[in-house]
Backbone as CSV, one residue per row, in Angstrom:
resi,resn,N_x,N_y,N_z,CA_x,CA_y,CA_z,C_x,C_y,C_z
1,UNK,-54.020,-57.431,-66.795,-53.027,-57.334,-67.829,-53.035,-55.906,-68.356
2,UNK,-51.873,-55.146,-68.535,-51.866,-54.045,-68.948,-50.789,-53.754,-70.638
3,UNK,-50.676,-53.234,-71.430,-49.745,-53.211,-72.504,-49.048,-51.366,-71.796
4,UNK,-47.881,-51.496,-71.826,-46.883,-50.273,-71.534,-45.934,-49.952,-72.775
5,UNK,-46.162,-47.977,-73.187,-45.328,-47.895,-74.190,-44.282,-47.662,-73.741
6,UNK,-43.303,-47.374,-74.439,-41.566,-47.359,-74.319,-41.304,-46.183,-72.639
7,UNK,-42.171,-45.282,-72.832,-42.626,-44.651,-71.386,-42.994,-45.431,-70.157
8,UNK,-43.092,-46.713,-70.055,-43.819,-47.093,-69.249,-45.461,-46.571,-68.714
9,UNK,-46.096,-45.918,-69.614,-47.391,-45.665,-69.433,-48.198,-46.599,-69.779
10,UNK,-49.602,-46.363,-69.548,-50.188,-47.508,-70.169,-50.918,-46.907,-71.175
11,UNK,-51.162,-48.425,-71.710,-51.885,-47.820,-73.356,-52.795,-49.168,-73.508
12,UNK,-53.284,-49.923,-72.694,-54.147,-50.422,-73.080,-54.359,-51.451,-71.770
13,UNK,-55.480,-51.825,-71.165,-55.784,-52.830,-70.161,-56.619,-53.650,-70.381
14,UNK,-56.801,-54.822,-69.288,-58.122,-55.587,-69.971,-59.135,-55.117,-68.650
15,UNK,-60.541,-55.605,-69.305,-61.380,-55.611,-68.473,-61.034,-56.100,-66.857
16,UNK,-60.609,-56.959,-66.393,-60.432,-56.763,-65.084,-59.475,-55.946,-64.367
17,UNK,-58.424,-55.388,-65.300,-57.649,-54.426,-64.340,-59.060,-53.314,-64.359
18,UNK,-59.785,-52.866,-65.339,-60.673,-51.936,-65.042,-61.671,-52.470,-63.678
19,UNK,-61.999,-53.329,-63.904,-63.304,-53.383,-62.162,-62.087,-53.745,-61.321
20,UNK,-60.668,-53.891,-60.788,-60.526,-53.966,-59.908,-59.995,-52.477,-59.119
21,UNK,-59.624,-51.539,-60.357,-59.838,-50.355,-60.196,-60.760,-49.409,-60.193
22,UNK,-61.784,-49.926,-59.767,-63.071,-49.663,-60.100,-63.325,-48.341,-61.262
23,UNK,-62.847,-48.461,-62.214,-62.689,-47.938,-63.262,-63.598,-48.345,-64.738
24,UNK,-64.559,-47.223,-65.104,-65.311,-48.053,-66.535,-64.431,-47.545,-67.886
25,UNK,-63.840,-46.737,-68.131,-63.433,-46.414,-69.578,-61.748,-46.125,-69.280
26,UNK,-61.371,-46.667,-70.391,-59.866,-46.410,-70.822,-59.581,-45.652,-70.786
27,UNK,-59.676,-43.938,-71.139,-59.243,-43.043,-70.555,-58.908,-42.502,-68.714
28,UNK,-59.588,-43.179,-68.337,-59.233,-42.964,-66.326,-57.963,-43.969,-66.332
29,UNK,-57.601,-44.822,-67.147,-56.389,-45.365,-66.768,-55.197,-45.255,-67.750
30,UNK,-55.623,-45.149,-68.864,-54.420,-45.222,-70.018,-54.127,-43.660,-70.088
31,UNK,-52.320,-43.997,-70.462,-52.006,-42.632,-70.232,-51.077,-42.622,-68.395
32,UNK,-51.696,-43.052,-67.703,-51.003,-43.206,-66.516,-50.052,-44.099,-66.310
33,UNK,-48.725,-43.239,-65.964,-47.658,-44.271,-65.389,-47.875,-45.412,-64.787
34,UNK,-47.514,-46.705,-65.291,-48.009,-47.966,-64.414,-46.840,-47.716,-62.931
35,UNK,-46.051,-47.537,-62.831,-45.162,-47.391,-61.897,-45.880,-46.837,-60.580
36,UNK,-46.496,-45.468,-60.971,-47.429,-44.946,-59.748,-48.633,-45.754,-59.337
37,UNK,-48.782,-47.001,-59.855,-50.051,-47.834,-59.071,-49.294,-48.683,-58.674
38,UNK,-47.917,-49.095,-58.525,-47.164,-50.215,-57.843,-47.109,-49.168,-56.282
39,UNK,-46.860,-50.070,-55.299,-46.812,-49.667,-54.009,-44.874,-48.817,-54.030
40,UNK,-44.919,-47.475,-53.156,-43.649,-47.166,-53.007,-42.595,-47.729,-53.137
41,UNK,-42.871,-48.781,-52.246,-41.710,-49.664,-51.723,-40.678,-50.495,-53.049
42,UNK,-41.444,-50.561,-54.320,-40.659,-51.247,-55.134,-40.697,-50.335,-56.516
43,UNK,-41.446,-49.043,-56.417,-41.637,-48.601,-57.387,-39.927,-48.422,-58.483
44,UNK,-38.841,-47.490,-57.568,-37.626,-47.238,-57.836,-37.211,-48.888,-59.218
45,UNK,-37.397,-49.729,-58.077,-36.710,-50.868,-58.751,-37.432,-51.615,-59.887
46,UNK,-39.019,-51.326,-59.666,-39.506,-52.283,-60.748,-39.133,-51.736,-62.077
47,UNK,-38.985,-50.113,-61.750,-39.336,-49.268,-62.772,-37.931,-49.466,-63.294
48,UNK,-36.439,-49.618,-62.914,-35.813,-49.930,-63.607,-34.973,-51.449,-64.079
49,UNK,-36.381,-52.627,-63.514,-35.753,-53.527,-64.271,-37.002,-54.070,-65.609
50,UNK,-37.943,-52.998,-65.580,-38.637,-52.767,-66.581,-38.190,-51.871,-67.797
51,UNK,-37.309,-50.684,-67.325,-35.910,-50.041,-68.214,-35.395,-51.301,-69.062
52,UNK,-34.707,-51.866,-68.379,-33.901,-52.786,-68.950,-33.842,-53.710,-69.716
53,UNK,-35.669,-54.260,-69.048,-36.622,-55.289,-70.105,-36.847,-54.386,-71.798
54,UNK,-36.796,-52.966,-71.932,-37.020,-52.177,-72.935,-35.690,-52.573,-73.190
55,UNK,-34.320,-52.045,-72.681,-32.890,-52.098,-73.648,-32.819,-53.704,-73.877
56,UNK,-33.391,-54.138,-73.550,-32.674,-55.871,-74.108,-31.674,-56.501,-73.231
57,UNK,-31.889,-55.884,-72.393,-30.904,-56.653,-70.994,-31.124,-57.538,-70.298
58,UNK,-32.510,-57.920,-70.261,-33.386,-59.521,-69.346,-34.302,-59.452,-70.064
59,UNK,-34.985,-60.694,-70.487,-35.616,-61.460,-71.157,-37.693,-61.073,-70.608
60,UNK,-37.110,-61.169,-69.334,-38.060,-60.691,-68.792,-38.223,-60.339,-67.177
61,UNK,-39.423,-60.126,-66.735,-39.497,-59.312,-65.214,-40.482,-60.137,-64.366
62,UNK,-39.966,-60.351,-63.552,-40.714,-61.766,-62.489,-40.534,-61.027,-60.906
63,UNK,-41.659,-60.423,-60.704,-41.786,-59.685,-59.034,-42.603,-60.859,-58.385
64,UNK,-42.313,-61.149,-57.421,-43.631,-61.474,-56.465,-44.143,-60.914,-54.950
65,UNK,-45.306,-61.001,-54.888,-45.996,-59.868,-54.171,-45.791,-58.307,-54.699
66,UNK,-46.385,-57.830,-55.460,-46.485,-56.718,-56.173,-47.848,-56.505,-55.519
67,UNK,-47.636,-55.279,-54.820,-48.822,-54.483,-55.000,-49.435,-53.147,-55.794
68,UNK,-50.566,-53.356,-56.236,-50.664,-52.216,-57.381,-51.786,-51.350,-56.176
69,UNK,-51.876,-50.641,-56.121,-52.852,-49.012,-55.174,-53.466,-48.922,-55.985
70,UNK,-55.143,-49.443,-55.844,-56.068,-48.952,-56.091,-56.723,-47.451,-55.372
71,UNK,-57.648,-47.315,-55.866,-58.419,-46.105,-55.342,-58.713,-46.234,-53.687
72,UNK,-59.545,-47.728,-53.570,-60.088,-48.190,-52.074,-59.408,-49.243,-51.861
73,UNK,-58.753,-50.153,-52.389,-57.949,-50.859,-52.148,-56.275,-51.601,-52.749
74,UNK,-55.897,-52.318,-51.872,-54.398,-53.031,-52.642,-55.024,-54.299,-53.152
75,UNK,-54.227,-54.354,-54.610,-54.439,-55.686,-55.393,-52.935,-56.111,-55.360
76,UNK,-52.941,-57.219,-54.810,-51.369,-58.245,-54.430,-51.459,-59.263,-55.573
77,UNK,-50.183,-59.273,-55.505,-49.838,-60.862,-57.087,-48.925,-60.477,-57.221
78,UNK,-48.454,-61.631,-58.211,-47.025,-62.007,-58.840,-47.142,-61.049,-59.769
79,UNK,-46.319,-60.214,-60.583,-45.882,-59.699,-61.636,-45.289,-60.352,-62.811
80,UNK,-45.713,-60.603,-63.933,-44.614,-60.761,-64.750,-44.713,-59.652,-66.410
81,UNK,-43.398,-59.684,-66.299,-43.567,-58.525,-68.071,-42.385,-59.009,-68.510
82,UNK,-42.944,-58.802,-69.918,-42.207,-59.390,-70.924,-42.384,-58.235,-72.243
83,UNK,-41.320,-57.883,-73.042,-40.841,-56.934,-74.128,-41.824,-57.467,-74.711
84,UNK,-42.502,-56.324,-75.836,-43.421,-56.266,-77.370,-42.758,-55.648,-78.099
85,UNK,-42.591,-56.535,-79.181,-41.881,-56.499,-80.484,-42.109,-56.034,-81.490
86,UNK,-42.414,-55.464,-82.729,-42.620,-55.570,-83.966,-41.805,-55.786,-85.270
87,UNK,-41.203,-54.380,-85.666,-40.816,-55.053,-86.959,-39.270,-55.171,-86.500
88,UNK,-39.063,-55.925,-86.870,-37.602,-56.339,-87.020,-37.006,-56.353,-85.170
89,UNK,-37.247,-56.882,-84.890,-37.224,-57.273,-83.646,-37.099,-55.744,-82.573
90,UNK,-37.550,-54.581,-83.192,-37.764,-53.356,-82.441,-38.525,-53.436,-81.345
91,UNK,-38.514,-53.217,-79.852,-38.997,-53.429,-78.767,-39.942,-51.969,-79.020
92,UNK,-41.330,-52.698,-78.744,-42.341,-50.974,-78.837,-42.870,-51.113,-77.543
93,UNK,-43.044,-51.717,-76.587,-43.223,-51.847,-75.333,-43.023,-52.662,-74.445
94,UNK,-44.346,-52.989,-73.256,-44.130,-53.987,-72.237,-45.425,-54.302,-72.227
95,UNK,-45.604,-55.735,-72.404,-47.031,-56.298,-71.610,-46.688,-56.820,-70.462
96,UNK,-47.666,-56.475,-69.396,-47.439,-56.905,-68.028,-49.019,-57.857,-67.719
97,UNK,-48.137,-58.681,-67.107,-49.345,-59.642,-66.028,-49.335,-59.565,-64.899
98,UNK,-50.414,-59.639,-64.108,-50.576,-59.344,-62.687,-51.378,-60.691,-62.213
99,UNK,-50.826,-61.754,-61.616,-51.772,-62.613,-61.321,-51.964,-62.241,-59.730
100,UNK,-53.228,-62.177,-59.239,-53.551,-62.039,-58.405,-53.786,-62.908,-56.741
101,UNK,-53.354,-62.521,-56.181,-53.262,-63.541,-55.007,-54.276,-62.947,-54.002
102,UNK,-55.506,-63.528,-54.419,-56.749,-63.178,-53.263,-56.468,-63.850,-51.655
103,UNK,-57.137,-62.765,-51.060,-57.155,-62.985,-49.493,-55.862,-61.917,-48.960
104,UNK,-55.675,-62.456,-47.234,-54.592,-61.590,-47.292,-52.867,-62.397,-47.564
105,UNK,-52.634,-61.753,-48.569,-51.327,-62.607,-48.847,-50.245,-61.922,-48.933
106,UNK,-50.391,-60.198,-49.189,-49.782,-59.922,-49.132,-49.350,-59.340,-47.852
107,UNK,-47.839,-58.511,-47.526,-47.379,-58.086,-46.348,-48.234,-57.025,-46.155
108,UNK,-48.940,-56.296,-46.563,-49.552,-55.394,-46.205,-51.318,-55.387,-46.824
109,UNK,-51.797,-56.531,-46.767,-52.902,-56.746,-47.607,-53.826,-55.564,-46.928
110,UNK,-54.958,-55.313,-47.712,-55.770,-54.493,-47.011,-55.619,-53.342,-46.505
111,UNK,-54.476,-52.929,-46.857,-53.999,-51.237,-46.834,-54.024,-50.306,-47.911
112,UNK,-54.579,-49.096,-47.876,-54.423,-48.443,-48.992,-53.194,-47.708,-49.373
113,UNK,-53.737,-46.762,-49.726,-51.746,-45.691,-49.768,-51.504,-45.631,-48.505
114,UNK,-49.406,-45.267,-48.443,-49.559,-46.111,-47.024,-49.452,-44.665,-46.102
115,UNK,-49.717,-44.709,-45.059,-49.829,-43.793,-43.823,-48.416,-43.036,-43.511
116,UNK,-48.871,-42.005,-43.484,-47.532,-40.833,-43.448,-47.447,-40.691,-41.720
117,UNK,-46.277,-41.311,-41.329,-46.215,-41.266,-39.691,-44.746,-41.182,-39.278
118,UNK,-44.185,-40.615,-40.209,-42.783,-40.734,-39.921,-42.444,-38.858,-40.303
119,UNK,-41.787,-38.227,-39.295,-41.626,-37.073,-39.352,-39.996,-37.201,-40.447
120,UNK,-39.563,-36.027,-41.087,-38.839,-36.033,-41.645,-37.263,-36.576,-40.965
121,UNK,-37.110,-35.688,-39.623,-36.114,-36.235,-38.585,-35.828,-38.076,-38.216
122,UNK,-38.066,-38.519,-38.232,-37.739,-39.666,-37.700,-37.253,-40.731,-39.008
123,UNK,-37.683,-40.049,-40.483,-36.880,-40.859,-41.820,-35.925,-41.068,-41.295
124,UNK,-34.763,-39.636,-41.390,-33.455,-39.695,-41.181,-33.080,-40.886,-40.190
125,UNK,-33.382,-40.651,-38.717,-32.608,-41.308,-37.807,-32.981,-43.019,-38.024
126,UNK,-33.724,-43.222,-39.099,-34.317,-44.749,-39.622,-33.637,-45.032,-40.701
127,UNK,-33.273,-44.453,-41.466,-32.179,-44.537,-42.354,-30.572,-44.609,-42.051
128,UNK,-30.569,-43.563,-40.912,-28.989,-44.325,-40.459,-29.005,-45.478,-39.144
129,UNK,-29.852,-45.628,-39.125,-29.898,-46.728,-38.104,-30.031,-47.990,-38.696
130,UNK,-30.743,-47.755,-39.760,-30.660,-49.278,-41.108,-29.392,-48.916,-41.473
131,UNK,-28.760,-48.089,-41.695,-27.459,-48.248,-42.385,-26.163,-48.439,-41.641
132,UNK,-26.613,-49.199,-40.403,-25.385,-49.510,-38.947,-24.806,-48.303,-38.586
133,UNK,-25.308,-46.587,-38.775,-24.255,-45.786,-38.087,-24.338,-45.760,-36.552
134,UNK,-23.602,-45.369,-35.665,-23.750,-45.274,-34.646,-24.367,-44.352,-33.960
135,UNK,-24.712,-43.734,-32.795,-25.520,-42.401,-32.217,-24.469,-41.294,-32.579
136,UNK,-23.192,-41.411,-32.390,-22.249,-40.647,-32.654,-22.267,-40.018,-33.346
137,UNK,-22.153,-40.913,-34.661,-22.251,-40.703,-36.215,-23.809,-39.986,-36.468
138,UNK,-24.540,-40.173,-35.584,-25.729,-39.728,-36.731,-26.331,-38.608,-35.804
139,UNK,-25.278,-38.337,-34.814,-25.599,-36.877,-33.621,-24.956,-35.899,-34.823
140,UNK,-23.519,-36.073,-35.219,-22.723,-35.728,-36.150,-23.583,-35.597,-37.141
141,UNK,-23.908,-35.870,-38.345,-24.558,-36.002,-39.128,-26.132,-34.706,-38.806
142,UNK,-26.652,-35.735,-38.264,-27.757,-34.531,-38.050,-28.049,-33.612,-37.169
143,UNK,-26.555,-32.833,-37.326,-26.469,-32.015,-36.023,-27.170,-31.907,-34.564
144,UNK,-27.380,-33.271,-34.306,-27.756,-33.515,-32.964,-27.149,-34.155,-31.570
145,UNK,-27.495,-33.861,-30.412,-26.722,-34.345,-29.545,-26.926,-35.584,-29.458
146,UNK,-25.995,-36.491,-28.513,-26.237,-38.028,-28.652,-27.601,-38.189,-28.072
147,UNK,-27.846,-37.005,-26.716,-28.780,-37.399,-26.064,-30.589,-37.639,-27.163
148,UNK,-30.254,-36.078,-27.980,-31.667,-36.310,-29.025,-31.768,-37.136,-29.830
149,UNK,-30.380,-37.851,-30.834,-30.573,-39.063,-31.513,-31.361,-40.048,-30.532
150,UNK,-30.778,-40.628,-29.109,-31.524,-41.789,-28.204,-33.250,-41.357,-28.071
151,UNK,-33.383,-40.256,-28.032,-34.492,-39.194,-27.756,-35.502,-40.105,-29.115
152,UNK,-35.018,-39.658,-30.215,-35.867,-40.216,-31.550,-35.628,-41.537,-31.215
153,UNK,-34.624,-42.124,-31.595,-35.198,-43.761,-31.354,-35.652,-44.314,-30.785
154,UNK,-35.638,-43.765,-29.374,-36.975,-44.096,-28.200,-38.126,-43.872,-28.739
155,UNK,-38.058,-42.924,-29.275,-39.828,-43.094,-30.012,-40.326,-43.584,-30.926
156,UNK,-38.902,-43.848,-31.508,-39.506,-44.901,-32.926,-39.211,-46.306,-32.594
157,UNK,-38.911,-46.654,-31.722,-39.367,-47.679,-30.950,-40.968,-47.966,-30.169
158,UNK,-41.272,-47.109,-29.588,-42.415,-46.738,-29.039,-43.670,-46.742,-30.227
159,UNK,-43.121,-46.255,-31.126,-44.097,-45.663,-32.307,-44.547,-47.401,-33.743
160,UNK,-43.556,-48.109,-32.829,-43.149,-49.298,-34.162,-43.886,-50.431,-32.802
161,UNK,-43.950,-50.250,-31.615,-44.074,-51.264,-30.777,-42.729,-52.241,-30.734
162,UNK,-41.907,-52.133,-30.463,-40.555,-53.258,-30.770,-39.711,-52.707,-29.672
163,UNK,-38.798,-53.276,-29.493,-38.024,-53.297,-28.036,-36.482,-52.920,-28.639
164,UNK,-36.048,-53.072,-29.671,-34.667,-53.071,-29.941,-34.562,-52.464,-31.318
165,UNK,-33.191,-52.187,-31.674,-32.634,-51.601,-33.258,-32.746,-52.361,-34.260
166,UNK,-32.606,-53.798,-34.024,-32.658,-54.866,-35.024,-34.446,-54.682,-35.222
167,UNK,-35.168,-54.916,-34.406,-36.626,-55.293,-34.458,-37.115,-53.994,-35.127
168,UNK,-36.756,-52.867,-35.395,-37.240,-51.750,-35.533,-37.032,-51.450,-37.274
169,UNK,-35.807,-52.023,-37.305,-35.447,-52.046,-38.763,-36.148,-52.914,-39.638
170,UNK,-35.985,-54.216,-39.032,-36.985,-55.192,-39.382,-38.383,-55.426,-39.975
171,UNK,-39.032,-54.601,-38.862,-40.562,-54.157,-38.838,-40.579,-53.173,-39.786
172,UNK,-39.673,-51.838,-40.382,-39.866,-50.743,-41.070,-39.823,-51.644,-42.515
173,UNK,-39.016,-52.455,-42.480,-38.863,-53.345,-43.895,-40.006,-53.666,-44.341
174,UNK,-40.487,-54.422,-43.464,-41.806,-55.421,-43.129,-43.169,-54.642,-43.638
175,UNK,-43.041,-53.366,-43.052,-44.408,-52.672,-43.269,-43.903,-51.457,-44.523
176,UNK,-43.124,-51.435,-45.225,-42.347,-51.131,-46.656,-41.898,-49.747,-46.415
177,UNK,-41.425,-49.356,-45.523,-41.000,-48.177,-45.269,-39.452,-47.641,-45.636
178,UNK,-38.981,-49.013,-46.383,-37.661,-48.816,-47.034,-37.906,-49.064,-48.699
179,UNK,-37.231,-48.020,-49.344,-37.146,-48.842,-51.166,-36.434,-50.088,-50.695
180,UNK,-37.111,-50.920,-51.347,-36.750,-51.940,-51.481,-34.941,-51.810,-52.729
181,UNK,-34.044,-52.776,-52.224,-32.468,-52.730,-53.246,-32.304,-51.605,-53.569
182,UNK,-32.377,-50.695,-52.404,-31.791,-49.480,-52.569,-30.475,-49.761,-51.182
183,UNK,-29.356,-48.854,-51.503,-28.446,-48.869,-50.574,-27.361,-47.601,-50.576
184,UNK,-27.427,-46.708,-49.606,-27.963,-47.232,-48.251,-29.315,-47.096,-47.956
185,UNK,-30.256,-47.638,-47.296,-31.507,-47.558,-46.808,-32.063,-46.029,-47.135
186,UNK,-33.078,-46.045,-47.820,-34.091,-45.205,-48.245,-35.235,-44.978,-47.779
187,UNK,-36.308,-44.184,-46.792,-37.151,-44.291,-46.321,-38.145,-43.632,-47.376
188,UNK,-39.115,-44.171,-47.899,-39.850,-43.773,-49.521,-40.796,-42.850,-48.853
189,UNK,-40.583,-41.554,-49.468,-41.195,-40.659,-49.472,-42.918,-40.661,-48.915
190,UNK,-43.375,-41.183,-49.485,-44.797,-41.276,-49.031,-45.296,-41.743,-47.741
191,UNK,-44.037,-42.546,-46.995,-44.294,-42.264,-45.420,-43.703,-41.063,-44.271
192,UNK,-43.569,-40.154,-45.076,-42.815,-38.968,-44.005,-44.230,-37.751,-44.405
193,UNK,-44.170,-37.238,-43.173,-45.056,-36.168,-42.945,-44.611,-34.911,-43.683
């Protein structure tokens, strides 16, 4: 459980978010954006339907499978946050819950921050290939010939183990290499070299 001020920082945790971050004093964690211990993949979105939980726009925030990045490891669970109130119904923050789902449950259990294996080129040609353009379109686009667009996706095929465009997109989803309700397809920074 963490308390978040109007910043989304934190300002106060309980004892087990500290040992699962293997963390002893409130200063190594408070003060830090809770957003940067959620995994890439949902950071964009949690962070703004946690915005919104501040303006009074939803009641509250219900993720499941949230992963938060520890130091040595991922802690997976449901999310939920809900607005803190005081006087006169003034929103002064967010308390968040993290219930935890031990074992591997999540899509990527047992991974730490995630692995940078995607060259900047191979983002691109993964981003318009999630976004249905054609070789044409994305020779055009990234000033390349049709032959070097086929060139990259052969290897990011090769590089994903998968046989086809559908399976490739699929799998990049799968292993969070897209923001999640972003559109068009976003390849999150922290997997490009």
């Amino acid at each position: 459980m963490v308390s978040l001020d109007r910043s989304l920082r934190i300002v106060a945790a309980n004892q087990e978010m500290f040992r699962r971050f293997h963390r002893t004093d409130t200063a190594s964690i408070c003060g830090s954006s809770f957003c940067t211990l959620v995994h890439p993949s949902i950071r964009t979105r949690l962070g703004n339907q946690l915005e919104r939980l501040l303006d009074g726009q939803q009641p509250r925030v219900y993720e499941r499978s949230v992963a938060l990045l520890g130091p040595d490891s991922t802690v997976w669970g449901d999310l939920m946050a809900t607005a803190t109130a005081r006087d006169a119904g003034r929103v002064e923050g967010v308390m968040a819950v993290l219930r935890p789902v031990e074992g591997d449950a999540g899509p990527m259990a047992g991974r730490g921050a995630p692995r940078k294996i995607l060259s900047d080129m191979d983002a691109r040609i993964l981003e318009g290939v999630a976004s249905g353009a054609s070789t044409v379109q994305l020779a055009s686009t990234l000033f390349l010939s049709r032959g070097g667009v086929e060139y990259h996706v052969t290897a990011l095929l090769r590089k994903m183990k998968v046989k086809n465009r559908p399976a490739l997109i699929s799998k990049a989803y799968s292993m969070g290499f897209f923001e999640l309700g972003s559109w068009p397809p976003q390849v999150v920074p922290d997997h490009v070299k």
